[in-house]
Amino acid sequence: MKPGCAAGSPGNEWIFFSTNEITIRYRNTMSNGGLQRSVILSALILLRAVTGLSGDGRAIWSKNPNFTPVNESQLFLYDTFPKNFFWGVGTGALQVEGSWKKDGKGPSIWDHFVHTHLKNVSSTNGSSDSYIFWKRLIRVSFYQFSISWPRLFPDGIVTVANAKGLQYYNALLDSLVLRNIEPIVTLYHWDLPLALQEKYGGWKNDTIIDIFNDYATYCFQTFGDRVKYWITIHNPYLVAWHGYGTGMHAPGEKGNLAAVYIVGHNLIKAHSKVWHNYNAHFRPHQKGWLSITLGSHWIEPNRSENTMDILKCQQSMVSVLGWFANPIHGGGDYPEGMKKKLLSILPLFSEAEKNEVRGTADFFAFSFGPNNFKPLNTMAKMGQNVSLDLREALNWIKLEYNNPRILIAENGWFTDSHVKTEDTTAIYMMKNFLSQVLQAIRLDEIRVFGYTAWSLLDGFEWQDAYTIRRGLFYVDFNSKQKERKPKSSAHYYKQIIRENGFSLKESTPDVQGQFPCDFSWGVTESVLKPESVASSPQFSDPYLYVWNATGNRLLHRVEGVRLKTRPAQCTDFVNIKKQLEMLARMKVTHYRFALDWASVLPTGNLSVVNRQALRYYRCVVSEGLKVGISAMVTLYYPTHAHLGLPEPLLHAGGWLNPSTAEAFQAYAGLCFQELGGHCDIYPPLCNGHLRGGAHNLLVAHALAWRLHSAGAVSAVAARGDWAEPANPYCLDRLEGGPESWGPGSRYDSDRDISFCRTFTRLELPTRLGCVPWGCGASCCGGSGGTNGRHGIYITASGIGRPGFWRMGPYLQEGLKVRRAYLIDKVRIKGYYAFKLAEEKSKPRFGFFTSDFKAKSSIQFYNKVISSSGFSSENSSSRCSQTQKNTECTVCLFLVQKKPLIFLGCCFFSTLVLLLSITIFHRQKRRKFWKAKNLQHIPLKKGNRVLS
């Protein structure tokens, strides 16, 4: 039984799993190769610095598959993470501890900032109150938390530690160790003691470097026996840029760009000093590892093929992530681009400082979340496209910094403050992020060894205060006991950890079997635009032309001369030839396409009939029949972008006007008359789910159906959507966005609803996620009644991403439904894959590219058609479909290559004739010379010679 959305406070079941075995294995790996790894890494970095070589992350944005490490066809991955993968959660002291004035704690710059800069926020005193209720936090496998500097040392100077603060952190660490939960401790998560800011100017003053080192030394001495993973500073970019540039963060200074880079410079030097301190005095006996958490955004170029746009993206990443990563993980200095651009304000490292800073991280701690960028609709794009592609960001780090070991030190998203336990957005963001991390590990060979879901608890969210929530656990800030409830995202994260990744869950196992021999195998095209004139007019043009071969090389018509021409033929349309060639290669039995009502009847009535358009459609049908391909013709095919109505009808109100149904009846009658009995099936209407005029659409279909004579099937092609619950723990919310939920939904105000997408499922053009078993379920949903008597045709089935390698599950579901016919009374009579060829503007669907190149998906579809389903290797098809299609292919070749075959026959006949004449003359000459030679031979009679 799944836990409900309003589950109570967490119990022991929220101890996800013990990390004891993982920790031991990982420690042994790191300890045995720690020194060796440091030496090798330092040598590689030094070599790169000396030779001038560096990683080039620009390859990430290249769409050339030979250069970019990210393969776009790898949409999702059902797999598990490595066995020694670290799963954890994190918090920041200021965000969750509360009690900002309790038990001797000194004020921080953020406590002051809240009172002076944030409206309607009195303090961080309430928050989650983990300082008081900290025992309720111990429910995860590893826990990343920060130590509040002013809670240990109220004025920031290391003298005698605050006893209450020391007691709190000792108790917290002891409890973690007791439960085999690995602590990852951050020394500085933005809460600088206010006294240091007021006395020294904060991080602008390099005096803070030594003071910070003293504070770190105390922590190493006091807590190092229980802590093996240390983070010096959390996201120094935000400390410098928003604290001293934009003023969005404490201490709220802004306008002095030079101060921003001075702060960044001092943060790097402070981290470096602490790393060397730990490396020299504590690592030998504590056997720990130390790094700095660096955060970044990710962007995509407006034009992926434009070199300048790609360069701008590279500069943006270098200016944010490279600002701190290049000195620490790179060559010990700032990126060259930054030094040139910020020459007058960017501090410089001396050669000694470069050597001091270089390589001062035991792993790459990476933060990727909303603190680094806001949602797409609220962030200035600055000429680029903001992206949440964590996989590409990890690949950029791999290329730039020689594939370091990476800890995802902060990742997650947020919901609005009114959202309680049903945080569906957070589930989808976590799912997408974790899927990208898994792809990076398995497909790109990136060395990610751990993931931190942020945050464990709802709390104070910096400049957003309490207007958003980021916790896995909902906290009622107004309750005295700070009541906590697990959110849907906590349930989901627990499941991910339990399965160690993503397991593929289909509705039922695959089956082997065959569809009936009369099953319709087809391919669908949308609206087929008619050709106004024949594409090959050389046989129907009556004029004589002279070619100016030596001049302008143009054809000039000879006036007054008219030649006798042959009648127009359907093969004069080049597009029809191309379509038939593609259809023959598909080996389908049916071709479904839609007529363009506006092209056939421009005025909307029978007063003006475009006979050329009707002739074109008639040619498509008749030429297909010659090669054994029947037509399924849709009379009206509206889309969201184009209603498909003739202009006069559109101006008259479209389907809101009842007269449109009568006009459609007249149009349908014309089509029935002109196309006659050439078509097997007529779906008069397709996608009849338009927002307005539904009643008139149904009336139009009924009128057309009654008008249609016997001999073919007439039906309406209805869209079949299948809804799955987006939140498996709250079944009242469906995947895909507001369209699935309907008007008036209480989720309409969720500003992050655009993020509710899942890349672990196939995607429709509307960005809705879809599942294969929805095909079978929607068919069964319409079982009985008319569907049971006449059958169901799946007239369009396809996915909205490159590759049809997921077509199989949809056909599998159809086969399962077919096998259940005796029970469900559902008769599936045909399957039509969408679509024949892709469009140049939207290369998403199609068995063929826009330039008629075949995709690999054709081979799969051919195999299914040849086997009439999914047969075992030893079984053979009961149908003669393969032989029939082979014959049709030969027929198609003979029909389409008639001119070439005729010329070939003429050439062969001429060759035979010339050869025959030559042989005849040679024989005749031989007889002539033989006869002539006989005249000169003397005849003997007895002993006399007659001459």
GROMACS .gro file of N, CA and C in nm, residues 741-869:
model
  387
  741TRP      N    1  -0.563   1.867  -1.650
  741TRP     CA    2  -0.635   1.882  -1.523
  741TRP      C    3  -0.769   1.953  -1.539
  742GLY      N    4  -0.784   2.029  -1.650
  742GLY     CA    5  -0.909   2.096  -1.671
  742GLY      C    6  -0.916   2.231  -1.602
  743PRO      N    7  -1.008   2.317  -1.645
  743PRO     CA    8  -1.020   2.451  -1.585
  743PRO      C    9  -1.066   2.444  -1.440
  744GLY      N   10  -1.026   2.542  -1.367
  744GLY     CA   11  -1.067   2.550  -1.228
  744GLY      C   12  -0.985   2.463  -1.135
  745SER      N   13  -0.882   2.400  -1.187
  745SER     CA   14  -0.800   2.315  -1.102
  745SER      C   15  -0.729   2.399  -0.997
  746ARG      N   16  -0.711   2.342  -0.880
  746ARG     CA   17  -0.642   2.416  -0.774
  746ARG      C   18  -0.494   2.426  -0.800
  747TYR      N   19  -0.445   2.364  -0.909
  747TYR     CA   20  -0.303   2.371  -0.941
  747TYR      C   21  -0.275   2.477  -1.049
  748ASP      N   22  -0.379   2.545  -1.093
  748ASP     CA   23  -0.360   2.642  -1.200
  748ASP      C   24  -0.260   2.750  -1.162
  749SER      N   25  -0.251   2.784  -1.035
  749SER     CA   26  -0.163   2.893  -0.992
  749SER      C   27  -0.019   2.848  -0.970
  750ASP      N   28   0.009   2.721  -0.993
  750ASP     CA   29   0.145   2.670  -0.974
  750ASP      C   30   0.234   2.725  -1.084
  751ARG      N   31   0.322   2.817  -1.051
  751ARG     CA   32   0.400   2.885  -1.154
  751ARG      C   33   0.505   2.795  -1.218
  752ASP      N   34   0.533   2.680  -1.157
  752ASP     CA   35   0.637   2.592  -1.210
  752ASP      C   36   0.580   2.476  -1.290
  753ILE      N   37   0.454   2.486  -1.332
  753ILE     CA   38   0.391   2.371  -1.395
  753ILE      C   39   0.458   2.335  -1.526
  754SER      N   40   0.526   2.428  -1.589
  754SER     CA   41   0.594   2.397  -1.714
  754SER      C   42   0.708   2.298  -1.693
  755PHE      N   43   0.752   2.279  -1.569
  755PHE     CA   44   0.861   2.186  -1.543
  755PHE      C   45   0.810   2.043  -1.522
  756CYS      N   46   0.679   2.024  -1.518
  756CYS     CA   47   0.625   1.890  -1.496
  756CYS      C   48   0.635   1.809  -1.624
  757ARG      N   49   0.757   1.778  -1.663
  757ARG     CA   50   0.782   1.696  -1.781
  757ARG      C   51   0.873   1.581  -1.739
  758THR      N   52   0.854   1.470  -1.804
  758THR     CA   53   0.936   1.355  -1.772
  758THR      C   54   1.008   1.307  -1.896
  759PHE      N   55   1.141   1.311  -1.893
  759PHE     CA   56   1.219   1.264  -2.005
  759PHE      C   57   1.246   1.114  -1.995
  760THR      N   58   1.191   1.049  -1.893
  760THR     CA   59   1.201   0.905  -1.886
  760THR      C   60   1.081   0.841  -1.955
  761ARG      N   61   1.001   0.924  -2.021
  761ARG     CA   62   0.891   0.872  -2.102
  761ARG      C   63   0.892   0.943  -2.236
  762LEU      N   64   0.823   0.884  -2.333
  762LEU     CA   65   0.814   0.945  -2.464
  762LEU      C   66   0.733   1.074  -2.454
  763GLU      N   67   0.749   1.158  -2.554
  763GLU     CA   68   0.692   1.291  -2.546
  763GLU      C   69   0.607   1.320  -2.669
  764LEU      N   70   0.487   1.371  -2.645
  764LEU     CA   71   0.399   1.414  -2.752
  764LEU      C   72   0.438   1.554  -2.796
  765PRO      N   73   0.389   1.599  -2.914
  765PRO     CA   74   0.422   1.735  -2.959
  765PRO      C   75   0.378   1.842  -2.861
  766THR      N   76   0.276   1.812  -2.781
  766THR     CA   77   0.229   1.909  -2.681
  766THR      C   78   0.310   1.904  -2.553
  767ARG      N   79   0.420   1.827  -2.554
  767ARG     CA   80   0.510   1.811  -2.440
  767ARG      C   81   0.449   1.725  -2.329
  768LEU      N   82   0.337   1.658  -2.358
  768LEU     CA   83   0.281   1.568  -2.260
  768LEU      C   84   0.357   1.436  -2.264
  769GLY      N   85   0.379   1.377  -2.147
  769GLY     CA   86   0.440   1.246  -2.143
  769GLY      C   87   0.339   1.140  -2.183
  770CYS      N   88   0.384   1.034  -2.251
  770CYS     CA   89   0.292   0.928  -2.291
  770CYS      C   90   0.355   0.792  -2.259
  771VAL      N   91   0.269   0.693  -2.240
  771VAL     CA   92   0.316   0.560  -2.205
  771VAL      C   93   0.257   0.460  -2.303
  772PRO      N   94   0.332   0.355  -2.339
  772PRO     CA   95   0.282   0.259  -2.438
  772PRO      C   96   0.152   0.191  -2.396
  773TRP      N   97   0.140   0.156  -2.266
  773TRP     CA   98   0.020   0.083  -2.226
  773TRP      C   99  -0.105   0.170  -2.232
  774GLY      N  100  -0.089   0.300  -2.249
  774GLY     CA  101  -0.206   0.386  -2.269
  774GLY      C  102  -0.278   0.354  -2.398
  775CYS      N  103  -0.201   0.303  -2.498
  775CYS     CA  104  -0.262   0.266  -2.626
  775CYS      C  105  -0.363   0.154  -2.605
  776GLY      N  106  -0.319   0.048  -2.536
  776GLY     CA  107  -0.410  -0.063  -2.511
  776GLY      C  108  -0.523  -0.025  -2.419
  777ALA      N  109  -0.491   0.055  -2.317
  777ALA     CA  110  -0.594   0.092  -2.219
  777ALA      C  111  -0.702   0.179  -2.283
  778SER      N  112  -0.662   0.271  -2.372
  778SER     CA  113  -0.761   0.358  -2.435
  778SER      C  114  -0.848   0.279  -2.531
  779CYS      N  115  -0.790   0.176  -2.595
  779CYS     CA  116  -0.871   0.091  -2.683
  779CYS      C  117  -0.972   0.012  -2.602
  780CYS      N  118  -0.928  -0.043  -2.490
  780CYS     CA  119  -1.019  -0.119  -2.405
  780CYS      C  120  -1.125  -0.029  -2.344
  781GLY      N  121  -1.087   0.098  -2.324
  781GLY     CA  122  -1.184   0.191  -2.266
  781GLY      C  123  -1.303   0.213  -2.355
  782GLY      N  124  -1.287   0.192  -2.485
  782GLY     CA  125  -1.399   0.208  -2.577
  782GLY      C  126  -1.456   0.076  -2.621
  783SER      N  127  -1.437  -0.030  -2.543
  783SER     CA  128  -1.481  -0.163  -2.582
  783SER      C  129  -1.633  -0.172  -2.581
  784GLY      N  130  -1.681  -0.273  -2.656
  784GLY     CA  131  -1.825  -0.292  -2.664
  784GLY      C  132  -1.887  -0.194  -2.760
  785GLY      N  133  -2.019  -0.198  -2.774
  785GLY     CA  134  -2.090  -0.103  -2.858
  785GLY      C  135  -2.044  -0.109  -3.002
  786THR      N  136  -2.037   0.008  -3.065
  786THR     CA  137  -1.999   0.014  -3.206
  786THR      C  138  -1.854  -0.026  -3.227
  787ASN      N  139  -1.765   0.005  -3.130
  787ASN     CA  140  -1.626  -0.034  -3.145
  787ASN      C  141  -1.614  -0.186  -3.151
  788GLY      N  142  -1.695  -0.256  -3.072
  788GLY     CA  143  -1.689  -0.400  -3.074
  788GLY      C  144  -1.736  -0.458  -3.206
  789ARG      N  145  -1.832  -0.394  -3.274
  789ARG     CA  146  -1.885  -0.447  -3.399
  789ARG      C  147  -1.796  -0.415  -3.517
  790HIS      N  148  -1.752  -0.292  -3.529
  790HIS     CA  149  -1.683  -0.247  -3.650
  790HIS      C  150  -1.531  -0.250  -3.638
  791GLY      N  151  -1.479  -0.249  -3.521
  791GLY     CA  152  -1.336  -0.254  -3.505
  791GLY      C  153  -1.273  -0.116  -3.486
  792ILE      N  154  -1.147  -0.118  -3.450
  792ILE     CA  155  -1.072   0.004  -3.423
  792ILE      C  156  -0.949   0.008  -3.512
  793TYR      N  157  -0.926   0.121  -3.573
  793TYR     CA  158  -0.803   0.147  -3.648
  793TYR      C  159  -0.720   0.249  -3.570
  794ILE      N  160  -0.598   0.214  -3.538
  794ILE     CA  161  -0.506   0.311  -3.476
  794ILE      C  162  -0.447   0.390  -3.591
  795THR      N  163  -0.502   0.507  -3.616
  795THR     CA  164  -0.471   0.579  -3.739
  795THR      C  165  -0.349   0.669  -3.731
  796ALA      N  166  -0.294   0.690  -3.613
  796ALA     CA  167  -0.172   0.771  -3.600
  796ALA      C  168  -0.107   0.738  -3.468
  797SER      N  169   0.014   0.686  -3.475
  797SER     CA  170   0.088   0.652  -3.354
  797SER      C  171   0.235   0.686  -3.377
  798GLY      N  172   0.286   0.773  -3.294
  798GLY     CA  173   0.427   0.811  -3.309
  798GLY      C  174   0.472   0.886  -3.186
  799ILE      N  175   0.601   0.913  -3.177
  799ILE     CA  176   0.657   0.985  -3.064
  799ILE      C  177   0.720   1.113  -3.112
  800GLY      N  178   0.737   1.208  -3.018
  800GLY     CA  179   0.782   1.341  -3.052
  800GLY      C  180   0.928   1.365  -3.034
  801ARG      N  181   1.011   1.260  -3.050
  801ARG     CA  182   1.155   1.276  -3.040
  801ARG      C  183   1.220   1.193  -3.148
  802PRO      N  184   1.346   1.219  -3.182
  802PRO     CA  185   1.410   1.141  -3.286
  802PRO      C  186   1.412   0.992  -3.252
  803GLY      N  187   1.387   0.910  -3.354
  803GLY     CA  188   1.398   0.766  -3.336
  803GLY      C  189   1.265   0.699  -3.309
  804PHE      N  190   1.236   0.591  -3.381
  804PHE     CA  191   1.112   0.516  -3.362
  804PHE      C  192   1.140   0.385  -3.290
  805TRP      N  193   1.251   0.380  -3.214
  805TRP     CA  194   1.288   0.255  -3.150
  805TRP      C  195   1.195   0.221  -3.035
  806ARG      N  196   1.098   0.310  -3.004
  806ARG     CA  197   1.000   0.278  -2.901
  806ARG      C  198   0.863   0.246  -2.962
  807MET      N  199   0.858   0.219  -3.095
  807MET     CA  200   0.733   0.183  -3.159
  807MET      C  201   0.686   0.046  -3.112
  808GLY      N  202   0.783  -0.043  -3.083
  808GLY     CA  203   0.751  -0.179  -3.044
  808GLY      C  204   0.653  -0.190  -2.929
  809PRO      N  205   0.674  -0.118  -2.817
  809PRO     CA  206   0.578  -0.129  -2.705
  809PRO      C  207   0.436  -0.093  -2.743
  810TYR      N  208   0.416   0.002  -2.835
  810TYR     CA  209   0.281   0.040  -2.875
  810TYR      C  210   0.215  -0.074  -2.953
  811LEU      N  211   0.291  -0.137  -3.043
  811LEU     CA  212   0.237  -0.251  -3.116
  811LEU      C  213   0.214  -0.368  -3.021
  812GLN      N  214   0.301  -0.383  -2.923
  812GLN     CA  215   0.283  -0.488  -2.823
  812GLN      C  216   0.148  -0.472  -2.751
  813GLU      N  217   0.117  -0.348  -2.713
  813GLU     CA  218  -0.009  -0.324  -2.643
  813GLU      C  219  -0.127  -0.355  -2.734
  814GLY      N  220  -0.114  -0.322  -2.863
  814GLY     CA  221  -0.221  -0.356  -2.957
  814GLY      C  222  -0.240  -0.505  -2.969
  815LEU      N  223  -0.129  -0.581  -2.970
  815LEU     CA  224  -0.137  -0.726  -2.979
  815LEU      C  225  -0.202  -0.785  -2.855
  816LYS      N  226  -0.169  -0.727  -2.737
  816LYS     CA  227  -0.229  -0.776  -2.613
  816LYS      C  228  -0.381  -0.754  -2.614
  817VAL      N  229  -0.422  -0.635  -2.663
  817VAL     CA  230  -0.565  -0.608  -2.671
  817VAL      C  231  -0.632  -0.701  -2.771
  818ARG      N  232  -0.561  -0.726  -2.883
  818ARG     CA  233  -0.615  -0.815  -2.984
  818ARG      C  234  -0.637  -0.955  -2.927
  819ARG      N  235  -0.541  -1.002  -2.850
  819ARG     CA  236  -0.553  -1.135  -2.790
  819ARG      C  237  -0.666  -1.140  -2.688
  820ALA      N  238  -0.698  -1.025  -2.630
  820ALA     CA  239  -0.805  -1.020  -2.530
  820ALA      C  240  -0.941  -0.995  -2.594
  821TYR      N  241  -0.952  -1.016  -2.725
  821TYR     CA  242  -1.076  -0.986  -2.797
  821TYR      C  243  -1.195  -1.065  -2.742
  822LEU      N  244  -1.173  -1.191  -2.712
  822LEU     CA  245  -1.283  -1.274  -2.665
  822LEU      C  246  -1.340  -1.223  -2.534
  823ILE      N  247  -1.254  -1.156  -2.455
  823ILE     CA  248  -1.300  -1.106  -2.325
  823ILE      C  249  -1.350  -0.963  -2.338
  824ASP      N  250  -1.269  -0.877  -2.404
  824ASP     CA  251  -1.301  -0.735  -2.408
  824ASP      C  252  -1.384  -0.693  -2.528
  825LYS      N  253  -1.398  -0.782  -2.626
  825LYS     CA  254  -1.474  -0.750  -2.748
  825LYS      C  255  -1.418  -0.629  -2.820
  826VAL      N  256  -1.287  -0.617  -2.823
  826VAL     CA  257  -1.221  -0.507  -2.893
  826VAL      C  258  -1.151  -0.564  -3.015
  827ARG      N  259  -1.182  -0.509  -3.131
  827ARG     CA  260  -1.124  -0.557  -3.256
  827ARG      C  261  -1.034  -0.448  -3.314
  828ILE      N  262  -0.905  -0.466  -3.300
  828ILE     CA  263  -0.810  -0.373  -3.363
  828ILE      C  264  -0.781  -0.425  -3.503
  829LYS      N  265  -0.813  -0.348  -3.604
  829LYS     CA  266  -0.803  -0.395  -3.742
  829LYS      C  267  -0.690  -0.332  -3.820
  830GLY      N  268  -0.624  -0.231  -3.763
  830GLY     CA  269  -0.515  -0.169  -3.837
  830GLY      C  270  -0.430  -0.079  -3.750
  831TYR      N  271  -0.304  -0.064  -3.792
  831TYR     CA  272  -0.210   0.023  -3.721
  831TYR      C  273  -0.140   0.111  -3.824
  832TYR      N  274  -0.144   0.243  -3.801
  832TYR     CA  275  -0.084   0.339  -3.893
  832TYR      C  276   0.020   0.421  -3.815
  833ALA      N  277   0.143   0.409  -3.854
  833ALA     CA  278   0.251   0.482  -3.787
  833ALA      C  279   0.256   0.625  -3.839
  834PHE      N  280   0.282   0.717  -3.751
  834PHE     CA  281   0.291   0.859  -3.786
  834PHE      C  282   0.438   0.901  -3.780
  835LYS      N  283   0.496   0.953  -3.888
  835LYS     CA  284   0.436   0.971  -4.016
  835LYS      C  285   0.536   0.939  -4.124
  836LEU      N  286   0.500   0.957  -4.253
  836LEU     CA  287   0.585   0.913  -4.363
  836LEU      C  288   0.715   0.990  -4.368
  837ALA      N  289   0.708   1.121  -4.378
  837ALA     CA  290   0.830   1.204  -4.390
  837ALA      C  291   0.819   1.323  -4.296
  838GLU      N  292   0.932   1.364  -4.242
  838GLU     CA  293   0.933   1.476  -4.150
  838GLU      C  294   0.930   1.608  -4.225
  839GLU      N  295   0.893   1.713  -4.154
  839GLU     CA  296   0.892   1.847  -4.212
  839GLU      C  297   1.026   1.916  -4.186
  840LYS      N  298   1.064   2.003  -4.277
  840LYS     CA  299   1.191   2.073  -4.259
  840LYS      C  300   1.190   2.160  -4.135
  841SER      N  301   1.077   2.224  -4.108
  841SER     CA  302   1.069   2.315  -3.993
  841SER      C  303   1.056   2.241  -3.861
  842LYS      N  304   1.006   2.116  -3.864
  842LYS     CA  305   0.986   2.039  -3.742
  842LYS      C  306   1.035   1.896  -3.762
  843PRO      N  307   1.165   1.875  -3.762
  843PRO     CA  308   1.219   1.740  -3.786
  843PRO      C  309   1.207   1.651  -3.664
  844ARG      N  310   1.084   1.617  -3.627
  844ARG     CA  311   1.062   1.534  -3.507
  844ARG      C  312   1.007   1.397  -3.546
  845PHE      N  313   0.904   1.398  -3.631
  845PHE     CA  314   0.844   1.273  -3.673
  845PHE      C  315   0.894   1.236  -3.812
  846GLY      N  316   0.871   1.113  -3.853
  846GLY     CA  317   0.897   1.073  -3.990
  846GLY      C  318   0.990   0.954  -4.003
  847PHE      N  319   0.951   0.860  -4.090
  847PHE     CA  320   1.040   0.749  -4.124
  847PHE      C  321   1.148   0.795  -4.221
  848PHE      N  322   1.120   0.904  -4.292
  848PHE     CA  323   1.215   0.961  -4.386
  848PHE      C  324   1.244   1.106  -4.347
  849THR      N  325   1.365   1.150  -4.374
  849THR     CA  326   1.400   1.289  -4.350
  849THR      C  327   1.334   1.377  -4.455
  850SER      N  328   1.347   1.507  -4.439
  850SER     CA  329   1.285   1.599  -4.534
  850SER      C  330   1.347   1.589  -4.672
  851ASP      N  331   1.470   1.536  -4.683
  851ASP     CA  332   1.533   1.514  -4.814
  851ASP      C  333   1.525   1.368  -4.856
  852PHE      N  334   1.425   1.297  -4.801
  852PHE     CA  335   1.387   1.161  -4.844
  852PHE      C  336   1.492   1.055  -4.811
  853LYS      N  337   1.570   1.077  -4.708
  853LYS     CA  338   1.664   0.974  -4.664
  853LYS      C  339   1.596   0.887  -4.559
  854ALA      N  340   1.610   0.756  -4.575
  854ALA     CA  341   1.543   0.662  -4.486
  854ALA      C  342   1.611   0.656  -4.350
  855LYS      N  343   1.530   0.641  -4.245
  855LYS     CA  344   1.582   0.625  -4.109
  855LYS      C  345   1.584   0.476  -4.073
  856SER      N  346   1.657   0.445  -3.969
  856SER     CA  347   1.672   0.305  -3.930
  856SER      C  348   1.543   0.244  -3.879
  857SER      N  349   1.446   0.328  -3.841
  857SER     CA  350   1.319   0.277  -3.790
  857SER      C  351   1.242   0.199  -3.896
  858ILE      N  352   1.271   0.222  -4.024
  858ILE     CA  353   1.202   0.150  -4.131
  858ILE      C  354   1.228   0.000  -4.122
  859GLN      N  355   1.352  -0.036  -4.089
  859GLN     CA  356   1.386  -0.178  -4.080
  859GLN      C  357   1.302  -0.248  -3.974
  860PHE      N  358   1.282  -0.181  -3.861
  860PHE     CA  359   1.202  -0.241  -3.754
  860PHE      C  360   1.057  -0.259  -3.801
  861TYR      N  361   1.001  -0.157  -3.862
  861TYR     CA  362   0.862  -0.164  -3.907
  861TYR      C  363   0.847  -0.271  -4.015
  862ASN      N  364   0.943  -0.280  -4.107
  862ASN     CA  365   0.940  -0.383  -4.210
  862ASN      C  366   0.936  -0.522  -4.149
  863LYS      N  367   1.017  -0.542  -4.046
  863LYS     CA  368   1.025  -0.672  -3.981
  863LYS      C  369   0.892  -0.708  -3.916
  864VAL      N  370   0.830  -0.610  -3.849
  864VAL     CA  371   0.700  -0.635  -3.786
  864VAL      C  372   0.595  -0.668  -3.890
  865ILE      N  373   0.593  -0.593  -4.001
  865ILE     CA  374   0.495  -0.618  -4.106
  865ILE      C  375   0.517  -0.754  -4.169
  866SER      N  376   0.643  -0.788  -4.197
  866SER     CA  377   0.673  -0.917  -4.260
  866SER      C  378   0.631  -1.034  -4.172
  867SER      N  379   0.644  -1.015  -4.040
  867SER     CA  380   0.607  -1.122  -3.946
  867SER      C  381   0.462  -1.113  -3.902
  868SER      N  382   0.393  -1.009  -3.946
  868SER     CA  383   0.256  -0.982  -3.902
  868SER      C  384   0.245  -0.973  -3.750
  869GLY      N  385   0.350  -0.921  -3.687
  869GLY     CA  386   0.348  -0.906  -3.543
  869GLY      C  387   0.483  -0.938  -3.482
   0.00000   0.00000   0.00000
